[in-house]
Structure formats: structure tokens, C-alpha cells
XYZ file of C-alpha atoms in Angstrom:
661
model
C -2.781 23.863 -4.286
C -3.577 26.607 -1.721
C -0.142 26.271 -0.086
C 1.587 26.710 -3.463
C -0.518 29.808 -4.236
C 0.391 31.422 -0.902
C 4.066 30.647 -1.507
C 4.035 32.326 -4.926
C 2.225 35.385 -3.503
C 4.942 35.745 -0.853
C 7.655 35.492 -3.516
C 5.908 38.142 -5.646
C 5.634 40.506 -2.664
C 9.332 40.085 -1.904
C 10.291 40.836 -5.501
C 8.118 43.985 -5.558
C 9.703 45.184 -2.306
C 13.196 44.617 -3.632
C 12.453 46.411 -6.896
C 11.013 49.366 -5.013
C 14.150 49.581 -2.896
C 16.484 49.526 -5.854
C 14.423 51.758 -8.124
C 14.541 55.527 -7.504
C 11.703 58.051 -7.872
C 11.855 60.812 -10.530
C 15.394 62.157 -10.398
C 15.767 65.981 -10.025
C 17.751 67.976 -12.604
C 21.498 67.677 -12.138
C 23.498 70.916 -12.213
C 27.205 71.355 -12.234
C 28.544 73.241 -9.241
C 29.423 76.446 -11.102
C 25.877 76.779 -12.502
C 24.536 76.245 -8.996
C 26.705 79.105 -7.616
C 25.578 81.394 -10.438
C 21.869 80.639 -9.862
C 22.325 81.385 -6.150
C 23.844 84.761 -6.967
C 21.046 85.465 -9.468
C 18.449 84.850 -6.739
C 16.887 81.854 -8.535
C 17.367 79.407 -5.645
C 14.703 79.276 -2.905
C 16.036 76.544 -0.553
C 18.715 73.869 -0.375
C 19.262 70.718 1.695
C 22.880 69.791 2.364
C 23.555 66.046 2.742
C 27.323 65.724 2.953
C 28.719 66.527 -0.504
C 25.301 66.326 -2.147
C 23.164 69.435 -2.326
C 19.499 69.100 -3.263
C 17.612 72.305 -3.837
C 14.500 73.998 -5.135
C 14.431 76.983 -7.453
C 12.035 79.877 -7.243
C 10.162 78.507 -10.267
C 9.398 75.275 -8.346
C 11.804 72.947 -10.173
C 14.143 70.708 -8.174
C 17.814 70.224 -8.831
C 20.792 68.357 -7.473
C 24.488 69.102 -7.475
C 27.630 67.714 -5.903
C 30.071 69.957 -4.037
C 33.652 69.337 -5.169
C 36.237 68.197 -2.649
C 37.835 71.655 -2.342
C 37.271 74.179 0.389
C 34.478 76.656 -0.414
C 34.006 78.699 2.727
C 32.074 81.399 0.898
C 29.130 79.156 -0.060
C 27.266 79.676 3.209
C 27.730 83.435 2.934
C 26.373 83.495 -0.619
C 23.332 81.435 0.421
C 22.543 83.712 3.383
C 23.107 86.925 1.389
C 20.628 85.760 -1.288
C 18.008 84.722 1.284
C 18.244 80.995 0.488
C 16.821 78.711 3.180
C 19.547 76.256 4.202
C 18.668 72.858 5.761
C 20.888 70.052 6.982
C 20.017 66.316 6.761
C 20.546 64.118 9.804
C 22.519 60.922 9.093
C 20.215 57.879 8.730
C 20.099 55.349 11.587
C 20.667 51.766 10.482
C 17.421 49.805 11.099
C 16.614 46.135 10.792
C 13.927 47.067 8.273
C 16.677 48.347 6.010
C 17.973 44.794 5.664
C 14.542 43.144 5.682
C 14.323 42.506 1.894
C 17.743 40.858 1.882
C 16.804 38.721 4.871
C 13.598 37.641 3.138
C 15.506 36.658 -0.001
C 17.938 34.583 2.075
C 15.042 32.926 3.922
C 13.270 32.031 0.660
C 16.505 30.619 -0.750
C 17.063 28.498 2.371
C 13.449 27.296 2.224
C 13.796 26.074 -1.350
C 17.119 24.389 -0.607
C 15.547 22.588 2.349
C 12.600 21.490 0.223
C 14.905 20.163 -2.486
C 16.751 18.168 0.158
C 13.503 16.622 1.361
C 12.316 18.965 4.139
C 12.906 18.538 7.822
C 13.122 14.776 7.538
C 15.824 14.932 4.910
C 13.979 12.580 2.547
C 12.036 12.789 -0.632
C 13.554 15.897 -2.266
C 15.402 15.980 -5.589
C 18.713 16.603 -3.799
C 18.182 14.025 -1.036
C 19.797 11.139 -2.917
C 22.456 10.858 -0.226
C 19.905 10.357 2.550
C 18.773 6.957 3.746
C 15.512 5.604 2.359
C 14.935 3.419 5.392
C 11.373 3.713 6.710
C 11.091 4.108 10.465
C 8.299 2.395 12.369
C 8.151 3.513 15.986
C 7.476 1.100 18.823
C 3.832 2.215 18.849
C 3.427 1.508 15.129
C 4.756 -2.057 15.214
C 1.754 -4.131 16.325
C 3.103 -7.518 15.205
C 4.327 -9.863 17.933
C 5.723 -13.385 18.002
C 2.185 -14.647 18.660
C 1.339 -13.593 15.087
C 4.149 -15.744 13.670
C 3.429 -19.439 13.200
C 5.016 -22.370 11.433
C 8.619 -21.564 12.359
C 9.016 -22.490 16.024
C 12.747 -23.193 15.689
C 13.400 -19.759 14.208
C 11.336 -18.108 16.956
C 13.408 -19.862 19.609
C 16.662 -18.747 17.979
C 15.667 -15.076 17.969
C 14.226 -15.179 21.500
C 17.443 -13.907 23.081
C 17.433 -10.932 20.706
C 14.093 -9.881 22.168
C 15.489 -10.156 25.686
C 18.556 -8.117 24.728
C 16.486 -5.335 23.174
C 14.224 -5.209 26.211
C 17.109 -4.913 28.690
C 20.542 -4.475 27.049
C 22.154 -3.621 30.389
C 21.435 -7.060 31.819
C 23.513 -8.757 29.123
C 26.317 -6.213 29.427
C 26.555 -6.661 33.200
C 26.902 -10.419 32.744
C 29.455 -10.027 29.964
C 27.135 -11.545 27.374
C 27.643 -11.006 23.669
C 24.704 -10.532 21.331
C 25.163 -11.053 17.585
C 25.469 -7.778 15.736
C 23.795 -9.189 12.664
C 21.272 -11.948 12.022
C 20.770 -13.343 8.523
C 17.364 -14.896 7.846
C 17.477 -17.448 5.065
C 14.512 -19.114 3.421
C 12.270 -19.349 0.349
C 9.956 -16.451 -0.554
C 6.789 -16.143 1.494
C 7.976 -18.058 4.561
C 7.734 -15.085 6.937
C 11.245 -13.623 7.192
C 10.041 -10.019 7.178
C 7.158 -10.881 9.505
C 9.537 -12.503 11.992
C 11.861 -9.475 11.996
C 8.936 -7.130 12.577
C 7.647 -9.422 15.338
C 11.006 -9.163 17.133
C 10.687 -5.364 17.152
C 7.040 -5.536 18.226
C 7.781 -7.982 21.019
C 10.688 -5.907 22.329
C 8.872 -2.557 21.842
C 11.738 -0.934 19.932
C 11.861 1.155 16.713
C 12.108 -0.756 13.433
C 13.987 0.524 10.369
C 13.124 -1.301 7.145
C 14.801 -0.936 3.754
C 15.362 -3.044 0.657
C 18.825 -3.874 -0.579
C 18.045 -2.301 -3.947
C 17.277 1.069 -2.283
C 20.957 1.701 -1.569
C 22.322 1.765 -5.104
C 21.520 4.592 -7.547
C 23.044 5.977 -10.712
C 25.234 8.456 -8.779
C 28.584 7.258 -7.489
C 28.849 7.297 -3.708
C 25.112 7.508 -3.050
C 24.870 3.979 -1.659
C 27.686 4.477 0.840
C 26.189 7.807 1.907
C 22.816 6.171 2.510
C 24.404 3.450 4.617
C 26.137 6.056 6.794
C 22.943 8.075 7.167
C 20.910 4.988 8.049
C 23.244 4.034 10.878
C 23.341 7.628 12.130
C 19.549 7.592 12.389
C 19.606 4.188 14.065
C 22.043 5.401 16.734
C 19.633 8.212 17.607
C 16.816 5.676 18.171
C 18.813 2.890 19.841
C 17.985 0.275 20.936
C 16.426 -0.561 17.590
C 16.395 -3.004 14.680
C 17.584 -2.362 11.123
C 15.973 -4.776 8.674
C 17.503 -5.077 5.180
C 15.314 -7.118 2.855
C 16.842 -8.877 -0.158
C 20.374 -8.072 0.959
C 21.755 -10.098 -1.950
C 20.984 -7.058 -4.146
C 23.869 -5.210 -2.500
C 25.857 -7.924 -0.706
C 27.009 -10.139 -3.589
C 30.586 -11.350 -3.983
C 32.986 -8.496 -4.672
C 35.344 -8.556 -7.604
C 32.926 -10.296 -9.981
C 31.406 -8.740 -13.057
C 32.352 -5.823 -15.296
C 32.267 -3.069 -12.675
C 35.733 -3.619 -11.226
C 36.909 -2.464 -7.822
C 35.146 0.902 -8.096
C 31.723 -0.528 -8.740
C 29.058 1.454 -6.877
C 27.568 -1.709 -5.398
C 30.944 -2.696 -3.980
C 31.414 0.725 -2.392
C 28.031 0.358 -0.738
C 28.923 -3.097 0.552
C 32.268 -1.836 1.866
C 30.526 0.929 3.803
C 28.022 -1.554 5.235
C 30.879 -3.774 6.426
C 32.605 -0.794 8.045
C 29.442 0.352 9.830
C 28.714 -3.114 11.195
C 32.251 -3.301 12.561
C 32.197 0.276 13.796
C 29.328 0.594 16.260
C 29.834 -0.584 19.820
C 27.880 -3.226 21.694
C 26.194 -0.657 23.929
C 24.679 1.069 20.923
C 21.870 -1.483 21.035
C 21.525 -1.811 17.253
C 20.785 -5.212 15.743
C 20.928 -5.616 11.967
C 18.627 -8.274 10.528
C 18.854 -9.143 6.844
C 16.796 -11.498 4.700
C 17.678 -13.393 1.543
C 16.773 -16.537 -0.342
C 20.228 -16.673 -1.969
C 22.815 -16.989 0.834
C 25.219 -18.686 -1.571
C 25.871 -15.452 -3.501
C 26.702 -13.292 -0.469
C 30.213 -11.967 0.092
C 32.126 -14.031 2.702
C 33.019 -10.853 4.597
C 29.338 -10.377 5.407
C 29.099 -13.786 7.051
C 32.210 -13.667 9.211
C 32.004 -13.338 13.031
C 31.213 -9.795 14.102
C 28.832 -9.182 11.231
C 26.091 -11.587 10.126
C 27.548 -14.361 12.227
C 24.223 -16.046 12.944
C 21.939 -17.544 10.324
C 18.294 -18.304 11.094
C 16.703 -20.660 8.582
C 13.016 -19.912 7.979
C 11.973 -22.847 5.825
C 8.678 -24.080 4.474
C 6.374 -25.145 7.316
C 5.663 -28.787 8.055
C 2.138 -30.118 8.567
C 1.997 -28.858 12.161
C 3.340 -25.473 11.133
C 0.805 -25.160 8.314
C -1.995 -25.920 10.750
C -0.738 -23.197 13.102
C -0.504 -20.706 10.233
C -4.056 -21.491 9.129
C -5.321 -20.968 12.670
C -3.625 -17.555 12.791
C -5.287 -16.512 9.533
C -8.665 -17.866 10.674
C -8.757 -15.827 13.884
C -10.783 -13.008 12.339
C -12.430 -15.017 9.592
C -15.772 -16.790 10.103
C -15.504 -20.422 9.043
C -17.979 -23.247 8.754
C -18.198 -26.110 11.205
C -16.904 -28.473 8.547
C -13.644 -26.547 8.015
C -10.807 -28.434 9.689
C -7.387 -26.717 9.617
C -5.665 -30.058 10.181
C -7.207 -31.545 7.021
C -6.308 -28.466 4.981
C -2.760 -28.611 6.348
C -2.424 -32.245 5.221
C -3.502 -31.287 1.729
C -1.140 -28.345 1.311
C 2.395 -29.783 1.358
C 4.971 -27.303 0.115
C 2.748 -24.273 0.804
C 4.427 -21.263 2.364
C 2.772 -18.924 4.841
C 1.924 -16.505 2.023
C 0.276 -19.319 0.041
C -1.838 -20.301 3.045
C -2.865 -16.671 3.617
C -4.264 -16.660 0.087
C -6.782 -19.330 1.111
C -8.372 -16.822 3.502
C -8.732 -14.257 0.701
C -10.528 -16.863 -1.362
C -13.101 -17.305 1.416
C -13.612 -13.535 1.674
C -14.326 -13.489 -2.057
C -16.822 -16.335 -1.639
C -18.855 -14.354 0.907
C -18.607 -11.210 -1.224
C -19.987 -12.868 -4.354
C -22.629 -14.773 -2.358
C -23.862 -11.415 -1.017
C -24.330 -10.098 -4.568
C -26.178 -13.225 -5.651
C -28.599 -13.459 -2.707
C -29.601 -9.782 -2.782
C -29.982 -9.906 -6.568
C -32.168 -12.977 -6.200
C -34.521 -11.431 -3.607
C -35.031 -7.826 -4.794
C -37.809 -7.191 -7.384
C -37.303 -6.612 -11.127
C -33.681 -7.761 -11.057
C -32.061 -9.882 -13.750
C -31.856 -13.565 -12.714
C -28.560 -14.841 -11.325
C -26.884 -16.973 -13.988
C -23.542 -17.948 -12.447
C -21.346 -17.122 -9.458
C -17.599 -17.780 -9.463
C -14.621 -17.051 -7.226
C -12.089 -17.854 -9.952
C -10.155 -14.603 -10.622
C -10.944 -12.972 -13.956
C -8.847 -9.996 -15.015
C -8.694 -7.578 -12.095
C -11.701 -9.136 -10.363
C -11.186 -11.797 -7.696
C -14.653 -13.173 -8.428
C -17.749 -12.461 -10.479
C -21.536 -12.730 -10.173
C -23.252 -12.922 -13.561
C -26.837 -11.738 -14.088
C -28.497 -12.800 -17.352
C -31.505 -10.744 -18.610
C -34.473 -12.821 -19.708
C -35.190 -10.450 -22.601
C -33.822 -7.315 -24.242
C -34.582 -4.149 -22.299
C -33.957 -0.589 -23.395
C -35.291 1.204 -20.327
C -35.368 0.516 -16.599
C -37.928 1.448 -13.975
C -37.053 3.186 -10.734
C -37.715 -0.090 -8.899
C -35.260 -1.944 -11.156
C -32.577 0.710 -10.615
C -33.051 0.551 -6.843
C -32.693 -3.242 -7.045
C -29.428 -2.893 -8.987
C -27.987 -0.602 -6.312
C -29.065 -3.040 -3.591
C -27.324 -5.976 -5.275
C -24.172 -3.917 -5.871
C -23.890 -3.260 -2.136
C -24.622 -6.909 -1.286
C -20.957 -7.912 -1.532
C -19.670 -5.220 0.829
C -22.446 -5.880 3.349
C -21.657 -9.616 3.304
C -18.019 -8.821 4.119
C -19.110 -6.473 6.907
C -21.399 -9.130 8.410
C -18.762 -11.857 8.363
C -15.508 -9.955 8.890
C -16.672 -6.924 10.871
C -16.304 -3.313 9.728
C -12.528 -3.333 10.293
C -12.217 -6.448 8.115
C -13.982 -5.020 5.046
C -11.675 -5.176 2.009
C -11.227 -2.930 -1.026
C -12.932 -5.486 -3.266
C -16.148 -3.426 -3.342
C -14.563 -0.292 -4.822
C -15.987 -0.843 -8.300
C -19.399 -1.774 -6.858
C -19.516 1.476 -4.857
C -18.542 3.524 -7.915
C -21.263 1.957 -10.083
C -23.934 2.270 -7.389
C -23.070 5.932 -6.771
C -23.221 6.665 -10.503
C -26.661 5.054 -10.863
C -28.005 6.989 -7.857
C -26.642 10.307 -9.155
C -28.058 9.713 -12.629
C -31.459 8.952 -11.076
C -31.428 12.413 -9.502
C -29.682 14.567 -12.122
C -30.537 12.949 -15.471
C -33.540 10.668 -15.216
C -35.866 12.794 -13.051
C -36.497 10.041 -10.489
C -36.268 12.284 -7.404
C -39.523 13.525 -5.878
C -37.875 16.607 -4.340
C -36.064 17.761 -7.485
C -38.571 16.582 -10.066
C -38.121 15.768 -13.763
C -35.406 18.289 -14.591
C -31.973 17.868 -16.134
C -29.351 18.929 -13.604
C -26.323 17.557 -15.441
C -25.191 18.465 -18.935
C -24.680 15.628 -21.386
C -20.987 15.165 -21.999
C -20.195 15.785 -25.636
C -17.481 13.982 -27.546
C -14.144 15.683 -26.951
C -12.945 15.179 -30.507
C -15.963 17.053 -31.930
C -14.548 20.454 -31.103
C -15.245 20.423 -27.358
C -12.258 20.365 -25.077
C -12.063 18.079 -22.101
C -13.240 19.718 -18.888
C -15.296 22.401 -20.706
C -18.581 21.346 -19.073
C -20.151 24.014 -16.904
C -22.266 23.465 -13.834
C -25.899 24.410 -14.475
C -27.043 24.323 -10.857
C -26.760 26.673 -7.915
C -24.988 25.859 -4.698
C -28.243 25.132 -2.865
C -29.431 22.821 -5.638
C -26.102 20.972 -5.667
C -26.447 20.477 -1.918
C -29.970 19.099 -2.389
C -28.726 16.764 -5.153
C -26.062 15.348 -2.829
C -28.689 14.894 -0.117
C -31.016 12.986 -2.472
C -28.199 10.763 -3.749
C -27.183 9.982 -0.171
C -30.814 9.186 0.704
C -31.084 6.673 -2.159
C -27.789 5.005 -1.203
C -28.755 4.769 2.481
C -32.151 3.283 1.599
C -30.623 0.651 -0.699
C -27.869 -0.174 1.800
C -30.425 -0.747 4.561
C -32.585 -2.913 2.279
C -29.648 -5.096 1.210
C -28.469 -5.473 4.810
C -31.939 -6.576 5.933
C -32.104 -9.167 3.126
C -28.744 -10.682 4.040
C -29.552 -10.647 7.756
C -32.768 -12.577 7.111
C -30.912 -15.020 4.822
C -27.712 -15.475 6.826
C -27.970 -19.268 6.662
C -28.196 -19.114 2.865
C -25.222 -16.740 2.760
C -23.081 -19.248 4.661
C -24.338 -22.152 2.531
C -23.576 -20.350 -0.737
C -20.101 -19.354 0.454
C -19.408 -22.980 1.410
C -20.593 -24.141 -2.021
C -18.306 -21.620 -3.713
C -15.345 -22.771 -1.631
C -16.076 -26.355 -2.654
C -16.990 -25.964 -6.333
C -15.496 -22.479 -7.079
C -18.288 -21.910 -9.615
C -22.014 -22.502 -9.103
C -24.877 -22.009 -11.547
C -28.571 -21.151 -11.356
C -29.627 -24.708 -10.415
C -27.372 -24.784 -7.370
C -28.473 -21.282 -6.379
C -32.094 -22.494 -6.553
C -31.200 -25.366 -4.223
C -29.512 -23.058 -1.715
C -32.344 -20.515 -1.721
C -34.833 -23.361 -1.176
C -32.844 -24.604 1.816
C -31.642 -27.777 0.068
C -28.137 -29.179 -0.273
C -26.784 -27.816 -3.569
C -26.426 -30.382 -6.319
C -23.079 -30.962 -7.986
C -22.337 -28.904 -11.103
C -22.860 -30.626 -14.428
C -19.137 -30.594 -15.237
C -17.967 -31.366 -11.691
C -14.990 -33.732 -11.792
C -14.922 -34.392 -8.059
C -17.520 -36.019 -5.879
C -18.934 -36.400 -2.414
C -19.122 -39.297 -0.008
C -22.826 -39.772 -0.714
C -22.579 -39.808 -4.498
C -19.460 -42.006 -4.430
C -21.111 -44.554 -2.142
C -24.226 -44.719 -4.307
C -22.206 -45.370 -7.444
C -20.095 -47.986 -5.654
C -23.181 -49.808 -4.339
C -24.424 -50.147 -7.891
C -21.066 -51.560 -9.039
C -20.856 -54.010 -6.101
C -24.377 -55.195 -6.843
C -23.213 -55.891 -10.390
C -20.350 -58.061 -9.049
C -17.455 -55.594 -8.713
C -14.853 -56.422 -6.062
C -12.575 -53.428 -6.651
C -13.404 -49.755 -7.262
C -11.099 -47.069 -8.572
C -11.357 -43.542 -7.163
C -9.706 -40.523 -8.766
C -9.839 -36.810 -8.066
C -8.092 -35.399 -11.139
C -9.328 -35.800 -14.692
C -6.912 -37.047 -17.350
C -9.038 -35.778 -20.239
C -7.206 -33.455 -22.654
C -7.757 -29.837 -21.638
C -9.005 -30.689 -18.135
C -8.074 -28.205 -15.416
C -5.115 -29.135 -13.224
C -6.194 -29.293 -9.585
C -4.149 -28.577 -6.482
C -3.294 -31.170 -3.856
C -5.889 -29.656 -1.529
C -8.642 -29.827 -4.153
C -7.765 -33.433 -5.024
C -7.787 -34.412 -1.358
C -11.156 -32.724 -0.783
C -12.611 -34.690 -3.720
C -11.155 -38.107 -2.964
C -11.010 -38.320 0.845
C -14.798 -38.178 1.547
C -15.504 -40.906 -1.028
C -12.764 -43.245 0.239
C -13.881 -42.743 3.840
C -17.565 -43.384 3.048
C -16.897 -46.481 0.908
C -14.522 -48.067 3.438
C -17.036 -47.500 6.210
C -20.161 -48.823 4.443
C -19.016 -51.349 1.811
C -16.790 -54.410 1.739
C -14.780 -53.697 -1.394
C -11.133 -53.073 -2.295
C -10.472 -49.371 -2.908
C -7.861 -48.293 -5.450
C -6.851 -44.624 -5.674
C -5.637 -43.069 -8.912
C -3.311 -40.306 -7.737
C 0.179 -38.931 -8.185
C 0.253 -36.778 -5.048
C 2.161 -38.007 -1.948
C -0.211 -36.207 0.442
C -3.235 -37.904 -1.142
C -1.489 -41.318 -0.969
C -0.884 -40.932 2.768
C -4.351 -39.665 3.648
C -6.382 -42.104 1.517
C -4.314 -45.034 2.792
C -5.139 -43.942 6.318
C -8.851 -43.802 5.413
C -8.925 -47.328 3.965
C -7.512 -47.346 0.417
C -5.655 -50.561 -0.380
C -4.058 -49.847 -3.766
C -2.389 -47.017 -5.669
C -2.874 -47.693 -9.370
C -0.801 -44.859 -10.847
C 2.590 -46.597 -10.842
C 4.244 -43.681 -12.638
C 3.408 -41.458 -9.701
C 5.844 -43.434 -7.531
C 8.732 -41.864 -9.458
C 7.859 -38.451 -8.013
C 9.813 -37.134 -5.038
C 8.358 -38.452 -1.788
C 5.694 -40.641 -3.391
C 7.546 -43.943 -2.975
C 8.359 -43.152 0.662
C 4.725 -42.236 1.305
C 3.489 -45.481 -0.239
C 6.068 -47.567 1.641
C 5.155 -45.922 4.935
C 1.524 -46.944 4.545
């Protein structure tokens, strides 16, 4: 805002200067030459100043005049002026100064400034006339922190791109030996498998700049823009070589030419043609490697895939069980996990998961600690509504929710109750800070911080709950806008010193509540871990389970829990064996109408402990009701003898899994 104001003031000053230069002061009276001669002879002229053909003079009555001498010889003029005692002055020719041209120079400078701004400034990007510039984002070697150690689950792909890293580190070594490095590498694989991550890791490992752009960023509504952006991108890359250009979703611009309604002059085809030319045009010693990613290699133009362009394809597929375990270990590096969390077991229960899917499991655990922090602080602080339910199932924009249920209707709150509310609101953020470290705190507490800050400010400015400021109203009530009051018409009713004191009091309340909540969670760290584990297992826990956790007991199963544990399953089986049963059926997914569909991991976590406990303690045939190949393999390994869902064997991989066991 301030920069814009200064700019407009400069423009106004320039305009005033220009107007002053072009506008003249009060013009003197203009006389024709014959009248001037007559007034000289009549003695009415006091003095004259001769400036070439222009004569400016002053009469004896004080008035000024101006006349122009005609282009004919008048040698008697000087004599007439001297005879009539007229003072004659000559005007020295003006010297040309730089200040004479200063207004014009300023106008040119302002014009150039605006043109540069419209073209996107010094970087050439972002302005309304910069549509021909590349939109590729440059990450310098210091900005790319990702290395190949951060990429897991695709060992074959990492081996294939290893020589690219060596080339980027020392291009001269390959050139001296006559080696040839692919100019383009096409990464192919389903979404979420780590294609972009692998490309960034190559740049981070080799310590080279990394240009990243999406295929859709090339094409705009203007003809020729895409080709211009391709040229500009390669020009920038040559200045930063050796470097990597990464084009994500290249199928947006690299589809087969000649198809569709656009014809040969289609903008997308022009862009593709320019890309093909640039990839053929730069030399080997330029040190530029183009990496592209797509999950639709079948739609790409054959010219893109020929030798000399994207002549090497690296398949980044879905990870196998070993790859999933490696990915989980990477995500668990900075995440505190319980002793009972085994990445190998989770990997067995997540067939078909991509790296992005596995990363989402870590976010679920963060949410569990966040909501557990709310619940524990709300349970301990005085005059707080009882905790009714805690869930990590996303609802709307919230990843989880902690529900507090008042025991009775209340129309007013004490200062102690308000302080307790602020403490519980900060419980989630503090739990994240304790488990993930300050650098690992997420944005999930943004709404909590907003609500806590609003309560603290209202305590000071509206409700008179500050000892320093007393029971005074420091904030005007906001009237309804539609009742004749415009939005933003509220006026501050406090001085600057009072506003400073208000901010200090609000900060004091927040700091006090933050310290209280942190002390509560520090003293109850074991309960925080136990509640987070329960949320990871059940996803939703109620007041009874929270009572168990706060009392230091193992939380009971929810009333509507469809899974089970090894202990409960063994107890039920013992009762059936005592009644004469020789076969028990174990299932982890309900077939009731309306029952929630569970994932393979959830089903495995429900069934595996029961099968393992029964096979270890009881002599009974175990039948598993499942339609998931991963569950078939794991439960058979743990001791299951039958699979009773015959229809499940028609699913892909299920028959092979059953036959292998």
C-alpha cells in the first residue's frame, strides 16, 4: 500500500513539473512593430530587452509589452532608442542543460517502469504481458533438500537414474570417455508413486538447479504462447546448466499430433513441435536433462519417444511389500510411534497402496495425538464440559473432532470456565509439539488458535475479566450491517496506550493457558500415548473408554465395535469349545446392511490377533471369512485352516493366495 502511494506521488510531481514547463506566466501585451516605433518616438518606452527578433519592453507607465521585429533591415532602430533615452539590454543565448530535458527523461523512465512491471518485473514473470515467458519454477541447488535416501519403494527406478546423478555431478568425465547420457527420461507410473519426488531427488543428490513445470502451463488462449514459453524455458536452463527440467503430466501437451478438431495449426501441436526442436537442438555439453512424468504413456506422440528425445523410460510402479515397508519407515522417521507398531505388518495389510496413500497413514496418527491432547486437557481442567466423544474420522474440513457435551444448559460462564476452554483449545497443538517437535507442528490448530484468541480478547475488552483494565467496555458491539450501518464503520474507542495494554493482557492470558495445558499433558504423557493408540485402533472412542484411559486401564471396546482383540476372541472361543464346537469362524468385516466398508489394513488388524491367539491356546479348526488376498495369506500363516467365503476366490489374486498357502 505504501509503495503504491509513493509511486502515485512521484507521478503527480512529474505531471505538475511538465505542466509548469509547458504553461507560460501572464503574457505581456503584444504590439505590432509600427506601434512600437511610434511609442519609442513619443517617449513612452522606458527599457527594452532584445532577444533575437523578439523585443520585450517596459513602458513608462509600468506596463510590459512584446513585439517582433520584421525580417527587414532597420538600422535606425538603435538610434531612435538612444535618442529617446530608452535603456537597451541584450539577452545571452541559453545554455542547454540536462535539467532542461529532465521532465522528458522522467516521463520516459516512468513509461519504461510500467512496461517492465506489465512484463513481470526483472524476472520476466507474473505481469499481464508476460504470457510469452516460461512459467517454470526454479529451485536452486540449495533449495532442493530431497535426496535419494528420501525415496523408498522403487529401488529399480533409483538404480536406473543413478548414472544421471553421476553425469550431473561431473559431466566432463562422461564426455572424456565418449559416454552418451540420455537427453530425456520419461517416468511412467500410477499417480502417487513418487515420480516427482524421484526427479527432485536426482537434482538434490547431484546438487544442481531444478526447473519444474506442468504440461498444462504451456498452452494458453493466445496462439504461439506455448512455443514461446518452451523457448524461454530452455534459454533459462542453459544459463543454469548443468540442471534438470521436470515436466509433470507431459501428456497434457505431448499427445498424438493430427488428432482432434484443431488441425495442423492447433496451439498444442505448435508447443509440442517447439519442444521437439529444443530437445534436438541443445548439445550434449549443455548439461541439461529433461525429465517428464505421465501415467498415460500410450497417448504420447511417437516423436517424443524416439532416440535423442525421451529415449529412456523409467517405470515407477506401485511398491511391493518390501517397498511399502521402506516407505513407511521413511514416513515414521520424525513421527513418534508405539512399541506395538510394526511397519512390516502394516505393509502386509496395504497391498495396492501407493507412496502417497502410505503417507496419509502418518497424518492420521498426527490427528490422533492432536485430538487426544484436546480430550485430556479438557478432562483435567476445572469447570469444563465433559468429554463425550473423540474421533479421527474426517468431518467436513476437520480431520478429527473432540466433542464436549454440557451436563446442563448454561447461559453464562465464569472466568475459570473460560480459562479452561482456552487450555483445552491449545491442547491439540501442544500434543503435536510434544510428539512431533516444534518443526513438525501442523496447521491443524489454526481454528483452535483463532477461537482461543477471540475468547481471551473478549475477556479483556467485553467481559471485564482483566484486573488491570477493570470492568469497562473497550470494544464496541458490532451492529447489523443491514440496519443502516455500513461494514467497517466501527470506530476504535481506546487510546494507543490502552490498546497496547489490551494486547499485553490478552497475551498474558494466552501464555498462562498455554503453560497450564503443557504441564497437564507433560504429567499425563502416558495417557496421551494410550489415547492416541486407541484412536488409531478404533478411530472413535467414547466417554467410557476415556474413563478407562484416564484411570490407567486398558480401554474397553466400543459398543458398536465390529472387530476384536486376541483376548476377547480367545474368551469367546473357549466358551464355544466348552460347548462342543470343533470349528470357529472369524471375520473382520460385517455383512450387515449399511455396515461400514473396512480397508484391508483394518480387516487384518481385527482378524490377525484373534487367529494368532486361538491357534496358540486352543485346539480347534479356524475358518476365516474374508475376501481379501492379503488377509488370506497372513491368517493362513498364523494358523487358519479354512477360507469360507468361496466367492472371494473369484477376485484377482485370491485364488493364487489360497493355493500358495
